[in-house]
Coordinates of C-alpha atoms and ligand atoms in Angstrom, one line a residue:
Chain A
M453 CA 67.9 102.9 101.9
T454 CA 67.8 101.5 97.9
R455 CA 65.2 102.9 95.7
S456 CA 62.9 99.8 95.9
H457 CA 63.3 100.1 100.0
R458 CA 61.8 103.5 100.1
T459 CA 59.2 102.9 97.6
I460 CA 57.8 99.1 99.4
H461 CA 58.6 101.5 102.7
L462 CA 55.8 104.0 101.7
T463 CA 53.5 101.4 100.3
L464 CA 53.7 99.9 103.3
W465 CA 52.6 102.3 105.8
L466 CA 50.4 103.6 103.6
A467 CA 48.6 100.2 103.6
L468 CA 49.4 99.7 107.6
A469 CA 47.9 103.2 108.6
L470 CA 44.3 102.1 106.7
A471 CA 43.7 98.9 108.2
V472 CA 44.8 100.2 111.8
A473 CA 42.2 103.0 111.1
I474 CA 39.4 100.8 109.9
G475 CA 40.1 98.5 112.8
F476 CA 40.8 101.7 115.5
A477 CA 37.9 103.5 114.2
A478 CA 35.6 99.7 114.5
A479 CA 36.8 99.3 118.1
L480 CA 36.4 102.7 118.9
Y481 CA 32.7 102.5 117.1
F482 CA 31.4 99.2 119.1
R483 CA 33.0 99.8 122.4
P484 CA 30.2 97.8 124.7
P485 CA 28.6 99.9 127.2
V486 CA 30.0 99.2 130.3
Q487 CA 27.2 97.5 132.1
A488 CA 26.6 95.4 128.6
A489 CA 29.8 94.3 128.4
A490 CA 30.2 90.2 128.1
P491 CA 31.1 89.2 131.5
H492 CA 34.5 87.3 130.2
A493 CA 35.5 89.9 128.3
T494 CA 35.4 92.6 131.1
V495 CA 37.7 89.6 132.9
V496 CA 40.3 89.4 130.3
A497 CA 40.4 93.0 129.5
Q498 CA 41.4 94.0 132.9
T499 CA 45.1 93.5 131.8
Chain B
M616 CA 83.6 100.7 109.0
S617 CA 85.3 103.6 110.6
V618 CA 88.8 103.6 111.9
G619 CA 87.9 104.0 115.6
Y620 CA 85.1 101.0 115.4
R621 CA 85.7 97.0 117.4
A622 CA 82.9 95.0 116.2
I623 CA 81.3 93.5 119.1
Q624 CA 83.2 95.6 121.8
W625 CA 81.3 98.3 123.6
N626 CA 82.1 102.0 123.0
R627 CA 81.7 104.6 125.4
D628 CA 78.8 106.6 123.1
K629 CA 76.9 103.0 123.0
L630 CA 77.3 102.8 127.1
V631 CA 76.2 106.5 127.5
Y632 CA 73.1 105.8 125.2
D633 CA 72.1 102.3 126.9
G634 CA 72.8 104.2 130.2
V635 CA 70.1 106.9 129.4
L636 CA 67.9 104.5 127.8
I637 CA 67.9 102.2 131.1
T638 CA 67.2 105.2 133.0
G639 CA 64.3 106.0 130.8
I640 CA 63.0 102.9 131.2
V641 CA 63.2 102.8 135.0
L642 CA 61.8 106.4 135.8
F643 CA 58.5 105.8 133.4
I644 CA 57.7 102.6 135.0
G645 CA 58.4 104.0 138.6
I646 CA 56.8 107.5 137.6
F647 CA 54.2 105.6 136.1
M648 CA 53.0 102.9 139.2
A649 CA 53.8 105.5 141.8
A650 CA 51.7 108.1 140.2
W651 CA 48.7 105.4 139.5
S652 CA 48.9 104.1 142.8
W653 CA 48.7 107.3 144.3
I654 CA 45.6 108.9 142.6
N655 CA 44.0 105.2 142.5
P656 CA 45.6 102.9 145.8
P657 CA 45.9 99.0 144.6
A658 CA 43.2 97.8 147.5
S659 CA 44.6 94.2 146.7
L660 CA 47.7 91.6 145.6
A661 CA 46.1 91.6 142.5
E662 CA 45.3 94.8 141.6
W663 CA 49.1 95.7 142.0
S664 CA 49.7 92.5 140.0
I665 CA 47.3 94.3 137.4
L666 CA 49.3 98.1 138.1
R667 CA 52.6 96.1 137.1
V668 CA 51.1 94.6 134.2
R669 CA 49.8 98.2 132.8
A670 CA 53.0 99.9 133.5
F671 CA 55.3 97.3 130.9
G672 CA 52.6 97.3 128.9
I673 CA 52.1 101.0 128.5
C674 CA 56.4 101.5 128.5
A675 CA 56.7 98.7 125.8
F676 CA 54.2 100.7 123.9
T677 CA 55.9 103.9 123.8
M678 CA 58.8 102.6 123.6
L679 CA 58.3 101.2 120.1
T680 CA 56.5 104.6 119.1
L681 CA 59.4 106.3 119.7
V682 CA 61.9 103.7 118.6
L683 CA 59.5 104.1 114.4
M684 CA 59.7 107.4 115.2
I685 CA 63.4 107.8 115.1
G686 CA 64.1 107.1 111.2
P687 CA 62.0 109.6 109.7
L688 CA 63.0 112.1 112.3
A689 CA 66.5 111.5 111.2
R690 CA 65.7 111.9 108.0
L691 CA 63.7 115.2 108.4
D692 CA 65.9 116.8 110.3
R693 CA 69.9 115.9 111.2
R694 CA 69.9 116.8 114.5
F695 CA 68.1 113.4 115.4
L696 CA 71.5 111.2 113.9
P697 CA 72.7 110.6 117.3
V698 CA 69.4 108.7 118.6
L699 CA 69.8 107.0 115.0
Y700 CA 73.4 105.7 116.0
N701 CA 72.0 102.6 118.5
R702 CA 68.6 102.5 117.9
R703 CA 69.1 98.7 117.4
H704 CA 69.3 98.4 121.3
F705 CA 66.3 100.6 121.6
G706 CA 64.3 97.9 119.8
V707 CA 66.1 95.0 121.6
A708 CA 65.4 96.7 125.0
T709 CA 61.7 97.4 123.9
F710 CA 61.3 93.3 122.8
V711 CA 62.8 92.9 126.4
V712 CA 60.0 95.4 128.5
A713 CA 57.3 93.6 126.2
S714 CA 58.1 90.4 127.3
V715 CA 58.1 91.5 131.2
H716 CA 54.8 92.8 130.6
A717 CA 53.5 89.2 128.6
I718 CA 55.2 87.4 131.6
L719 CA 53.4 89.6 134.6
V720 CA 50.7 88.8 132.2
V721 CA 50.6 85.1 132.5
L722 CA 51.3 85.1 136.2
H723 CA 48.5 87.1 136.7
Y724 CA 46.1 85.2 135.5
R725 CA 47.4 81.9 137.0
A726 CA 47.4 83.3 140.3
Q727 CA 43.8 84.2 139.4
D728 CA 43.3 80.6 138.3
L729 CA 42.2 82.2 134.5
L730 CA 45.1 80.7 132.6
D731 CA 43.1 77.7 131.3
F732 CA 40.1 80.2 130.4
M733 CA 42.6 82.6 128.4
A734 CA 44.3 79.8 126.7
S735 CA 40.5 78.4 125.8
Q736 CA 39.6 82.3 124.6
L737 CA 42.9 82.3 122.7
V738 CA 41.5 79.3 119.9
N739 CA 37.9 79.8 120.4
F740 CA 37.5 80.9 117.0
S741 CA 33.9 82.4 117.1
A742 CA 35.0 84.9 120.1
Y743 CA 37.1 86.6 116.8
T744 CA 34.2 87.6 114.9
S745 CA 32.9 90.1 117.4
I746 CA 34.9 93.4 119.0
A747 CA 33.3 92.7 122.7
T748 CA 35.0 88.9 122.5
F749 CA 38.0 89.0 120.5
P750 CA 40.7 87.7 122.1
F751 CA 43.2 90.9 122.2
H752 CA 45.9 88.9 123.5
A753 CA 46.3 87.2 120.3
L754 CA 47.5 90.3 118.7
G755 CA 49.6 91.0 122.0
I756 CA 51.3 87.6 121.1
A757 CA 51.6 88.1 117.6
S758 CA 53.2 91.6 117.9
L759 CA 55.6 90.0 120.7
A760 CA 56.3 86.8 118.4
V761 CA 57.5 89.7 115.6
L762 CA 59.5 92.1 118.2
F763 CA 61.3 88.3 119.4
L764 CA 62.2 87.6 115.4
M765 CA 63.5 91.7 115.3
A766 CA 65.6 91.6 118.3
S767 CA 67.5 87.9 117.6
T768 CA 68.3 89.4 114.1
S769 CA 69.4 92.5 115.3
H770 CA 72.9 91.6 115.7
D771 CA 75.7 92.8 113.1
Y772 CA 76.4 88.7 112.0
W773 CA 72.7 88.6 111.2
L774 CA 73.0 91.7 109.1
N775 CA 76.3 90.4 107.3
F776 CA 74.5 86.4 106.9
L777 CA 71.3 87.8 105.1
T778 CA 72.8 91.1 103.5
P779 CA 71.5 94.6 104.2
R780 CA 68.9 94.4 101.6
T781 CA 67.2 91.4 102.9
W782 CA 68.1 92.5 106.6
K783 CA 66.1 96.0 106.0
S784 CA 63.2 94.1 104.3
L785 CA 62.4 91.7 107.2
H786 CA 62.7 94.3 110.1
M787 CA 60.4 96.2 107.9
A788 CA 57.9 93.4 109.8
L789 CA 58.3 96.1 112.6
Y790 CA 55.5 98.3 111.5
A791 CA 53.2 95.3 111.4
A792 CA 54.5 94.9 114.9
Y793 CA 53.6 98.0 115.6
G794 CA 50.0 97.9 114.2
L795 CA 49.1 94.7 116.1
L796 CA 50.0 96.7 118.9
V797 CA 47.7 99.4 118.5
L798 CA 44.9 96.8 117.8
H799 CA 45.9 95.3 121.3
V800 CA 45.1 98.0 123.2
A801 CA 42.3 99.3 121.3
L802 CA 40.9 95.6 121.4
G803 CA 42.2 95.4 125.1
I804 CA 41.8 98.0 127.7
M805 CA 40.2 100.4 125.6
Q806 CA 37.1 98.3 125.5
E807 CA 37.1 98.5 129.3
Y808 CA 37.7 102.0 130.0
R809 CA 35.2 104.5 128.6
S810 CA 37.4 107.5 129.6
P811 CA 38.3 109.0 126.3
I812 CA 42.0 109.7 127.2
I813 CA 42.7 105.7 125.7
P814 CA 42.1 106.7 122.3
L815 CA 43.3 109.9 122.1
L816 CA 46.6 109.2 123.1
L817 CA 46.4 105.4 121.3
G818 CA 45.5 107.6 117.9
A819 CA 47.7 110.5 118.4
A820 CA 50.9 108.0 119.0
F821 CA 49.9 106.2 116.0
L822 CA 48.8 108.8 113.6
S823 CA 52.5 110.7 114.4
V824 CA 54.1 108.0 113.7
T825 CA 52.3 107.4 110.8
T826 CA 52.9 110.8 109.8
L827 CA 56.4 111.1 110.2
H828 CA 56.8 108.0 108.1
V829 CA 55.0 108.7 105.5
V830 CA 56.2 112.4 105.2
A831 CA 59.6 111.7 105.4
G832 CA 58.9 108.8 102.3
W833 CA 57.1 111.8 100.4
R834 CA 59.5 113.8 100.9
E835 CA 61.8 112.2 99.0
R836 CA 59.9 111.2 96.1
P837 CA 61.1 113.9 93.7
A838 CA 64.5 112.9 94.3
D839 CA 63.8 109.5 92.8
H840 CA 62.7 110.6 89.5
G841 CA 66.4 111.4 88.7
V842 CA 68.5 113.7 86.7
A843 CA 68.2 112.7 82.6
P844 CA 71.7 111.8 81.4
Q845 CA 73.4 113.5 78.6
N846 CA 73.7 112.3 75.1
D847 CA 77.0 110.5 76.1
G848 CA 75.1 109.1 79.1
W849 CA 77.0 111.2 81.9
I850 CA 74.9 113.2 84.1
A851 CA 75.3 117.0 85.0
V852 CA 75.9 117.6 89.0
G853 CA 76.7 121.4 88.9
P854 CA 80.0 124.0 89.3
P855 CA 82.3 122.4 92.0
R856 CA 81.7 125.4 94.8
S857 CA 78.3 123.9 94.3
I858 CA 79.7 121.0 96.3
P859 CA 80.3 122.2 100.0
D860 CA 83.8 121.1 101.2
K861 CA 83.9 117.8 102.6
R862 CA 80.2 117.2 101.5
A863 CA 78.3 116.0 99.4
R864 CA 75.7 116.4 96.3
I865 CA 73.3 113.6 95.7
V866 CA 72.4 112.8 92.0
A867 CA 69.6 110.3 91.0
V868 CA 69.9 108.1 87.6
P869 CA 66.3 107.7 86.0
G870 CA 65.0 104.5 87.5
G871 CA 68.2 103.7 89.5
E872 CA 69.7 104.2 92.4
R873 CA 71.5 107.6 94.3
I874 CA 75.2 108.3 93.7
A875 CA 77.0 110.8 96.1
V876 CA 79.7 113.1 94.4
F877 CA 81.7 113.8 97.3
R878 CA 84.3 117.7 97.7
D879 CA 87.1 117.2 99.6
G880 CA 89.2 120.9 98.9
D881 CA 89.9 120.8 95.5
R882 CA 89.2 116.4 95.0
I883 CA 85.9 114.7 94.0
G884 CA 85.2 111.3 93.9
A885 CA 81.3 109.7 93.5
L886 CA 80.3 106.2 95.6
T887 CA 76.9 104.9 95.8
N888 CA 75.1 106.5 98.2
L889 CA 73.9 103.4 99.8
C890 CA 76.4 102.4 102.9
A891 CA 77.8 99.0 103.3
H892 CA 76.4 98.4 106.7
Q893 CA 72.8 98.9 106.6
N894 CA 72.3 101.2 103.1
G895 CA 72.4 104.5 105.1
P896 CA 72.5 107.5 102.9
L897 CA 76.1 108.2 102.7
G898 CA 75.6 111.4 100.6
E899 CA 74.2 112.8 103.6
G900 CA 77.5 112.2 105.8
R901 CA 80.8 114.3 106.3
I902 CA 84.5 113.8 105.1
I903 CA 86.1 113.7 108.4
D904 CA 89.8 112.3 108.9
G905 CA 89.8 112.0 105.3
C906 CA 87.2 109.7 105.3
I907 CA 83.5 109.6 104.3
T908 CA 82.0 109.0 107.2
C909 CA 78.7 107.2 107.4
P910 CA 75.7 109.6 109.5
W911 CA 74.1 106.3 111.0
H912 CA 76.7 104.5 112.4
G913 CA 80.0 106.2 111.5
Y914 CA 81.4 103.4 108.8
Q915 CA 83.7 105.2 106.8
Y916 CA 85.4 105.0 103.3
K917 CA 88.3 106.7 101.2
L918 CA 87.3 109.1 98.5
D919 CA 89.3 108.1 96.2
D920 CA 88.2 104.3 95.8
G921 CA 85.9 103.9 97.8
C922 CA 87.5 101.4 100.0
A923 CA 87.1 101.4 104.0
P924 CA 90.5 102.5 105.8
A925 CA 93.1 98.8 106.8
P926 CA 92.0 97.4 108.7
F927 CA 88.3 97.0 107.1
T928 CA 87.2 95.8 103.8
E929 CA 83.8 97.6 103.0
R930 CA 83.8 98.3 99.6
L931 CA 82.0 100.2 97.2
V932 CA 81.2 100.7 94.2
T933 CA 82.6 104.4 92.6
Y934 CA 81.3 106.3 89.6
R935 CA 84.1 108.1 86.8
V936 CA 83.6 111.8 87.0
R937 CA 85.1 114.6 85.2
L938 CA 84.9 118.5 84.7
R939 CA 83.6 119.9 81.3
G940 CA 82.9 123.6 81.1
G941 CA 83.0 124.4 84.7
V942 CA 80.8 121.3 85.5
I943 CA 81.3 119.0 87.5
E944 CA 79.9 115.1 85.3
V945 CA 78.8 111.7 86.6
D946 CA 78.8 108.7 84.5
P947 CA 76.0 106.6 86.1
R948 CA 77.5 102.9 85.0
P949 CA 79.2 101.8 88.1
L950 CA 82.8 100.7 88.3
A951 CA 83.6 97.6 90.5
P952 CA 83.7 97.9 94.1
G953 CA 86.8 99.6 94.8
T954 CA 88.0 100.7 92.2
P955 CA 90.1 104.1 92.3
A956 CA 88.0 106.9 90.3
A957 CA 88.2 110.7 92.5
I958 CA 90.3 113.2 90.2
S959 CA 91.6 116.7 91.1
L960 CA 90.3 119.8 89.7
P961 CA 93.1 122.3 88.5
P962 CA 93.9 125.1 90.6
G963 CA 91.3 128.3 91.4
T964 CA 88.7 125.8 90.3
T965 CA 87.2 126.0 94.1
Ligands
FES1803 S1 77.4 103.2 109.3 FE1 75.5 102.0 109.4 S2 74.5 102.4 107.4 FE2 76.5 103.4 107.6

């Protein structure tokens, strides 16, 4: 790998880790209680 | 390029790699479906259809996780290099499994008469504002689109057409595809099932991949600071014996690229550390059959001039080397690709 490629690679992973961690934490925190889940969301989430 | 390498055609190693890969996929899907249907027997055709969708989805996710682990693992531990050899086939197989998952989803919704509803959800922009209603399929579709782009440009034709530097940069989009896939699962099935197993496995997979990439990248940072040149601009590498026979020591020019200084008995030669194929780390390779051999896919170059052995035509940048005061030194100003620059050491030096 070239030097610039290594730098971009590391920066990209750090940024991706942060973005996905935020999304993942939000998805976990805001999980609707099973009985309160919107009916369409339940159907769509079947797959 | 290696003497034994034949472009496009298959070789035994590739066939074995692909055989193991296909067997692994079939076993994974088969075992998953058998185990799930044993624990939780599907009661209808629709439930069987959902099980199939999940089996392919989980298989594709696992495959992408493994594909992304191969690179940093090979950088951290040479024992993983054989897995890297045919990683592109692994990537293409991941796209195929993910596509089957997507096709099965569409077939499932069509059988349930929900295809229009699914399509309307994708363009219902207000649904994107809530976790509960987020159309997670959109993330899966975006991820699949990136996988398609990666798979369709994975061939060496595109590598040559785009140049290794551009091709490598383009293929970093795979990381984004993985991020999208993690969120596809987090906003999809993780919302449906309260079991902690899904977030635990999902989080562990993403954390493992991220940690490996960050650790492998971080470990290489000191080497990029480079060695300060002497007054005449040359860089000290070390005594000849500090370069293992048939291997290299890698030195970096401050702010520049790395140089691989190889020793083959009493011959010393310096080349760029970038392989002409995919910019693999040539200096981590060995001299095999008299040629410097790239650790990634086996392209070969002559120590004397950085040229691939006939009939291949790749040529690498070389550097001048000298022995001064018992120390090998390299001139960091690159010579034209293919310029002979290796030297012979006086008897008794090594
Ligand atoms: S042989 Fe593929 S990067 Fe060197």
